PDB file of C-alpha atoms in Angstrom:
ATOM      1  CA  PRO Z   1       0.000   0.000   0.000  1.00  0.00           C
ATOM      2  CA  ASP Z   2       2.967   2.407  -0.177  1.00  0.00           C
ATOM      3  CA  GLY Z   3       2.408   2.828  -3.931  1.00  0.00           C
ATOM      4  CA  LYS Z   4       5.974   1.969  -4.930  1.00  0.00           C
ATOM      5  CA  VAL Z   5       6.294   0.718  -8.509  1.00  0.00           C
ATOM      6  CA  THR Z   6       8.826   0.773 -11.327  1.00  0.00           C
ATOM      7  CA  LEU Z   7       8.400   1.766 -14.966  1.00  0.00           C
ATOM      8  CA  THR Z   8      10.059   0.080 -17.919  1.00  0.00           C
ATOM      9  CA  THR Z   9       9.357   0.872 -21.566  1.00  0.00           C
ATOM     10  CA  GLN Z  10       9.805  -1.402 -24.551  1.00  0.00           C
ATOM     11  CA  SER Z  11      12.307   1.036 -26.066  1.00  0.00           C
ATOM     12  CA  GLY Z  12      14.461   0.974 -22.947  1.00  0.00           C
ATOM     13  CA  ALA Z  13      14.217   4.745 -22.504  1.00  0.00           C
ATOM     14  CA  LEU Z  14      12.838   3.935 -19.047  1.00  0.00           C
ATOM     15  CA  SER Z  15      14.260   0.912 -17.283  1.00  0.00           C
ATOM     16  CA  ASN Z  16      13.080   0.016 -13.775  1.00  0.00           C
ATOM     17  CA  LEU Z  17      12.491   3.714 -13.068  1.00  0.00           C
ATOM     18  CA  PRO Z  18      11.020   3.917  -9.555  1.00  0.00           C
ATOM     19  CA  TYR Z  19       8.127   6.089  -8.524  1.00  0.00           C
ATOM     20  CA  SER Z  20       5.916   6.212  -5.485  1.00  0.00           C
ATOM     21  CA  ALA Z  21       3.242   8.185  -3.668  1.00  0.00           C
ATOM     22  CA  GLY Z  22       6.048  10.153  -2.000  1.00  0.00           C
ATOM     23  CA  MET Z  23       7.341  11.171  -5.430  1.00  0.00           C
ATOM     24  CA  ARG Z  24       3.849  12.025  -6.608  1.00  0.00           C
ATOM     25  CA  PHE Z  25       2.592  13.985  -3.595  1.00  0.00           C
ATOM     26  CA  GLY Z  26       5.574  14.416  -1.302  1.00  0.00           C
ATOM     27  CA  GLU Z  27       9.141  15.573  -1.439  1.00  0.00           C
ATOM     28  CA  ASP Z  28      10.749  12.315  -2.627  1.00  0.00           C
ATOM     29  CA  LYS Z  29      12.882  12.716  -5.765  1.00  0.00           C
ATOM     30  CA  GLY Z  30      11.684  10.816  -8.817  1.00  0.00           C
ATOM     31  CA  THR Z  31       8.956  10.808 -11.419  1.00  0.00           C
ATOM     32  CA  ASN Z  32       5.225  10.180 -11.387  1.00  0.00           C
ATOM     33  CA  PRO Z  33       2.481   9.547 -13.941  1.00  0.00           C
ATOM     34  CA  GLU Z  34       1.541  13.236 -14.279  1.00  0.00           C
ATOM     35  CA  GLU Z  35       5.130  14.219 -15.029  1.00  0.00           C
ATOM     36  CA  LEU Z  36       5.294  11.530 -17.692  1.00  0.00           C
ATOM     37  CA  ILE Z  37       1.998  12.754 -19.191  1.00  0.00           C
ATOM     38  CA  GLY Z  38       3.442  16.278 -19.278  1.00  0.00           C
ATOM     39  CA  ALA Z  39       6.624  15.088 -20.966  1.00  0.00           C
ATOM     40  CA  ALA Z  40       4.588  13.148 -23.517  1.00  0.00           C
ATOM     41  CA  HIS Z  41       2.291  16.134 -24.162  1.00  0.00           C
ATOM     42  CA  ALA Z  42       5.126  18.660 -24.590  1.00  0.00           C
ATOM     43  CA  GLY Z  43       7.045  16.305 -26.886  1.00  0.00           C
ATOM     44  CA  CYS Z  44       4.016  15.279 -28.932  1.00  0.00           C
ATOM     45  CA  PHE Z  45       2.879  18.886 -29.406  1.00  0.00           C
ATOM     46  CA  SER Z  46       6.389  19.966 -30.495  1.00  0.00           C
ATOM     47  CA  MET Z  47       6.615  17.108 -32.987  1.00  0.00           C
ATOM     48  CA  ALA Z  48       3.148  17.852 -34.417  1.00  0.00           C
ATOM     49  CA  LEU Z  49       3.995  21.547 -34.740  1.00  0.00           C
ATOM     50  CA  ALA Z  50       7.372  20.878 -36.397  1.00  0.00           C
ATOM     51  CA  PHE Z  51       5.700  18.514 -38.861  1.00  0.00           C
ATOM     52  CA  GLY Z  52       2.922  21.009 -39.655  1.00  0.00           C
ATOM     53  CA  LEU Z  53       5.321  23.924 -40.048  1.00  0.00           C
ATOM     54  CA  GLY Z  54       7.666  21.909 -42.270  1.00  0.00           C
ATOM     55  CA  GLY Z  55       4.753  20.886 -44.466  1.00  0.00           C
ATOM     56  CA  SER Z  56       3.832  24.545 -44.987  1.00  0.00           C
ATOM     57  CA  GLY Z  57       7.397  25.569 -45.853  1.00  0.00           C
ATOM     58  CA  HIS Z  58       8.303  27.077 -42.455  1.00  0.00           C
ATOM     59  CA  LYS Z  59      11.161  25.090 -40.969  1.00  0.00           C
ATOM     60  CA  PRO Z  60      11.485  25.990 -37.289  1.00  0.00           C
ATOM     61  CA  GLU Z  61      14.939  26.746 -35.939  1.00  0.00           C
ATOM     62  CA  GLU Z  62      13.822  26.139 -32.371  1.00  0.00           C
ATOM     63  CA  LEU Z  63      10.720  24.938 -30.538  1.00  0.00           C
ATOM     64  CA  ARG Z  64      10.746  24.858 -26.724  1.00  0.00           C
ATOM     65  CA  THR Z  65       7.573  23.560 -25.124  1.00  0.00           C
ATOM     66  CA  THR Z  66       6.724  23.037 -21.477  1.00  0.00           C
ATOM     67  CA  ALA Z  67       3.610  21.335 -20.123  1.00  0.00           C
ATOM     68  CA  VAL Z  68       2.192  21.866 -16.647  1.00  0.00           C
ATOM     69  CA  VAL Z  69      -0.193  19.016 -15.779  1.00  0.00           C
ATOM     70  CA  SER Z  70      -2.624  19.446 -12.878  1.00  0.00           C
ATOM     71  CA  ILE Z  71      -4.757  16.851 -11.143  1.00  0.00           C
ATOM     72  CA  GLU Z  72      -7.704  17.458  -8.846  1.00  0.00           C
ATOM     73  CA  LYS Z  73      -9.757  15.329  -6.495  1.00  0.00           C
ATOM     74  CA  GLU Z  74     -13.061  14.501  -8.131  1.00  0.00           C
ATOM     75  CA  GLY Z  75     -15.441  12.326  -6.160  1.00  0.00           C
ATOM     76  CA  ALA Z  76     -13.630   9.284  -4.792  1.00  0.00           C
ATOM     77  CA  GLY Z  77     -10.654   9.621  -7.135  1.00  0.00           C
ATOM     78  CA  TRP Z  78      -8.275  11.960  -8.933  1.00  0.00           C
ATOM     79  CA  THR Z  79      -8.532  13.328 -12.471  1.00  0.00           C
ATOM     80  CA  VAL Z  80      -6.111  15.110 -14.777  1.00  0.00           C
ATOM     81  CA  LYS Z  81      -7.913  18.432 -15.098  1.00  0.00           C
ATOM     82  CA  SER Z  82      -5.536  20.452 -17.232  1.00  0.00           C
ATOM     83  CA  SER Z  83      -2.364  20.572 -19.254  1.00  0.00           C
ATOM     84  CA  ALA Z  84      -0.982  24.053 -19.892  1.00  0.00           C
ATOM     85  CA  LEU Z  85       1.405  24.166 -22.845  1.00  0.00           C
ATOM     86  CA  THR Z  86       3.877  27.037 -23.176  1.00  0.00           C
ATOM     87  CA  LEU Z  87       5.726  27.371 -26.472  1.00  0.00           C
ATOM     88  CA  LYS Z  88       8.755  29.513 -27.281  1.00  0.00           C
ATOM     89  CA  ALA Z  89       9.565  29.300 -30.974  1.00  0.00           C
ATOM     90  CA  LYS Z  90      12.035  30.665 -33.503  1.00  0.00           C
ATOM     91  CA  ILE Z  91      10.554  30.300 -36.983  1.00  0.00           C
ATOM     92  CA  PRO Z  92      12.080  32.494 -39.695  1.00  0.00           C
ATOM     93  CA  GLY Z  93       9.715  34.101 -42.184  1.00  0.00           C
ATOM     94  CA  ILE Z  94       6.381  33.074 -40.650  1.00  0.00           C
ATOM     95  CA  SER Z  95       3.505  35.500 -40.229  1.00  0.00           C
ATOM     96  CA  GLU Z  96       1.695  35.871 -36.925  1.00  0.00           C
ATOM     97  CA  ALA Z  97      -1.489  34.427 -38.451  1.00  0.00           C
ATOM     98  CA  ASP Z  98       0.320  31.374 -39.857  1.00  0.00           C
ATOM     99  CA  PHE Z  99       2.119  30.844 -36.541  1.00  0.00           C
ATOM    100  CA  LYS Z 100      -1.115  30.950 -34.531  1.00  0.00           C
ATOM    101  CA  GLN Z 101      -2.874  28.637 -36.979  1.00  0.00           C
ATOM    102  CA  ALA Z 102      -0.029  26.102 -36.889  1.00  0.00           C
ATOM    103  CA  ALA Z 103       0.218  26.178 -33.074  1.00  0.00           C
ATOM    104  CA  GLU Z 104      -3.534  25.782 -32.613  1.00  0.00           C
ATOM    105  CA  GLY Z 105      -3.624  22.958 -35.158  1.00  0.00           C
ATOM    106  CA  ALA Z 106      -0.783  21.119 -33.394  1.00  0.00           C
ATOM    107  CA  LYS Z 107      -2.514  21.515 -30.037  1.00  0.00           C
ATOM    108  CA  ALA Z 108      -5.779  20.113 -31.371  1.00  0.00           C
ATOM    109  CA  GLY Z 109      -4.227  17.370 -33.496  1.00  0.00           C
ATOM    110  CA  CYS Z 110      -1.474  16.043 -31.241  1.00  0.00           C
ATOM    111  CA  PRO Z 111      -2.418  12.484 -30.170  1.00  0.00           C
ATOM    112  CA  ILE Z 112      -1.630  13.238 -26.511  1.00  0.00           C
ATOM    113  CA  SER Z 113      -3.974  16.258 -26.592  1.00  0.00           C
ATOM    114  CA  ARG Z 114      -6.620  13.928 -27.923  1.00  0.00           C
ATOM    115  CA  VAL Z 115      -6.065  11.347 -25.181  1.00  0.00           C
ATOM    116  CA  LEU Z 116      -6.460  14.175 -22.639  1.00  0.00           C
ATOM    117  CA  ALA Z 117      -9.927  14.911 -24.030  1.00  0.00           C
ATOM    118  CA  GLY Z 118     -11.393  15.273 -20.523  1.00  0.00           C
ATOM    119  CA  ALA Z 119      -8.921  17.963 -19.491  1.00  0.00           C
ATOM    120  CA  THR Z 120      -8.664  21.665 -20.261  1.00  0.00           C
ATOM    121  CA  ILE Z 121      -5.667  22.231 -22.512  1.00  0.00           C
ATOM    122  CA  THR Z 122      -4.270  25.748 -22.806  1.00  0.00           C
ATOM    123  CA  LEU Z 123      -1.518  27.069 -25.052  1.00  0.00           C
ATOM    124  CA  ASP Z 124       0.650  30.144 -24.593  1.00  0.00           C
ATOM    125  CA  ALA Z 125       2.561  30.336 -27.873  1.00  0.00           C
ATOM    126  CA  GLN Z 126       5.336  32.850 -28.446  1.00  0.00           C
ATOM    127  CA  ALA Z 127       7.509  33.139 -31.531  1.00  0.00           C
ATOM    128  CA  THR Z 128      10.678  35.195 -31.423  1.00  0.00           C
ATOM    129  CA  TYR Z 129      12.957  36.959 -33.896  1.00  0.00           C
ATOM    130  CA  ASP Z 130      10.687  37.274 -36.935  1.00  0.00           C
ATOM    131  CA  ILE Z 131       7.514  37.760 -34.899  1.00  0.00           C
ATOM    132  CA  THR Z 132       6.403  37.794 -31.293  1.00  0.00           C
ATOM    133  CA  ALA Z 133       2.940  36.455 -30.595  1.00  0.00           C
ATOM    134  CA  THR Z 134       1.409  35.657 -27.239  1.00  0.00           C
ATOM    135  CA  GLU Z 135      -1.866  33.847 -27.141  1.00  0.00           C
ATOM    136  CA  THR Z 136      -3.721  31.692 -24.662  1.00  0.00           C
ATOM    137  CA  ILE Z 137      -6.072  29.157 -26.194  1.00  0.00           C
ATOM    138  CA  THR Z 138      -8.415  27.264 -23.897  1.00  0.00           C
ATOM    139  CA  VAL Z 139     -10.275  24.186 -25.064  1.00  0.00           C
ATOM    140  CA  THR Z 140     -12.785  22.503 -22.760  1.00  0.00           C
ATOM    141  CA  VAL Z 141     -13.902  19.002 -23.656  1.00  0.00           C
ATOM    142  CA  PRO Z 142     -16.110  16.446 -21.856  1.00  0.00           C
ATOM    143  CA  ALA Z 143     -14.540  14.782 -18.828  1.00  0.00           C
ATOM    144  CA  THR Z 144     -15.968  11.405 -19.822  1.00  0.00           C
ATOM    145  CA  ALA Z 145     -12.690  10.332 -21.423  1.00  0.00           C
ATOM    146  CA  LEU Z 146     -10.964   9.874 -18.070  1.00  0.00           C
ATOM    147  CA  SER Z 147     -12.293   7.247 -15.692  1.00  0.00           C
ATOM    148  CA  GLY Z 148     -11.048   4.980 -12.962  1.00  0.00           C
ATOM    149  CA  ALA Z 149      -8.801   7.540 -11.221  1.00  0.00           C
ATOM    150  CA  THR Z 150      -6.982   6.251  -8.143  1.00  0.00           C
ATOM    151  CA  ALA Z 151      -7.716   7.977  -4.831  1.00  0.00           C
ATOM    152  CA  LEU Z 152      -4.571   9.703  -3.547  1.00  0.00           C
ATOM    153  CA  VAL Z 153      -3.706  12.562  -1.215  1.00  0.00           C
ATOM    154  CA  GLY Z 154      -2.854  16.074  -2.461  1.00  0.00           C
ATOM    155  CA  SER Z 155      -3.423  18.092  -5.631  1.00  0.00           C
ATOM    156  CA  PRO Z 156      -0.002  18.852  -7.181  1.00  0.00           C
ATOM    157  CA  THR Z 157       1.066  20.504 -10.406  1.00  0.00           C
ATOM    158  CA  PHE Z 158       4.004  19.122 -12.388  1.00  0.00           C
ATOM    159  CA  THR Z 159       6.141  20.943 -14.964  1.00  0.00           C
ATOM    160  CA  VAL Z 160       8.164  19.316 -17.742  1.00  0.00           C
ATOM    161  CA  SER Z 161       9.923  20.643 -20.835  1.00  0.00           C
ATOM    162  CA  ALA Z 162      10.677  19.482 -24.366  1.00  0.00           C
ATOM    163  CA  SER Z 163      12.933  21.460 -26.654  1.00  0.00           C
ATOM    164  CA  GLY Z 164      14.726  21.330 -29.971  1.00  0.00           C
ATOM    165  CA  VAL Z 165      13.861  20.677 -33.568  1.00  0.00           C
ATOM    166  CA  ASP Z 166      14.913  17.573 -35.462  1.00  0.00           C
ATOM    167  CA  GLU Z 167      17.094  18.512 -38.395  1.00  0.00           C
TER     168      GLU Z 167
END
């Protein structure tokens, strides 16, 4: 009942990585499911945006995305309620309108955004050098996509980052 488990992925990127309730809600060092969701969301969004921009002739020089994932107690269990994406981008030659359209499209189309259909997903997208645009986009979708949350103590927020553009 102490909630200690290990994570291993088929790729080997994670191998017997420990996490526990103390890592999730306390001060213990280590990861937790919400941090992993945030990492997946930031990475997936960045990949979707890079793909979309490349397809429209705007190769990004840099995309830095962070995701802050929040969970809240809901009834007898816990639910991921939001994922706030923050994007800092360097994209030569793109207009503000094209940048906003590409960022919004990546947020809506990223598979991890779609799996988080019960959560509010926001995006603060900023492009530098050629343009600077700040926008917050909030999408609210039905919470029916998330079920079977495990009852735990606390209501933390986790921050993770993904950066870089594949050449």
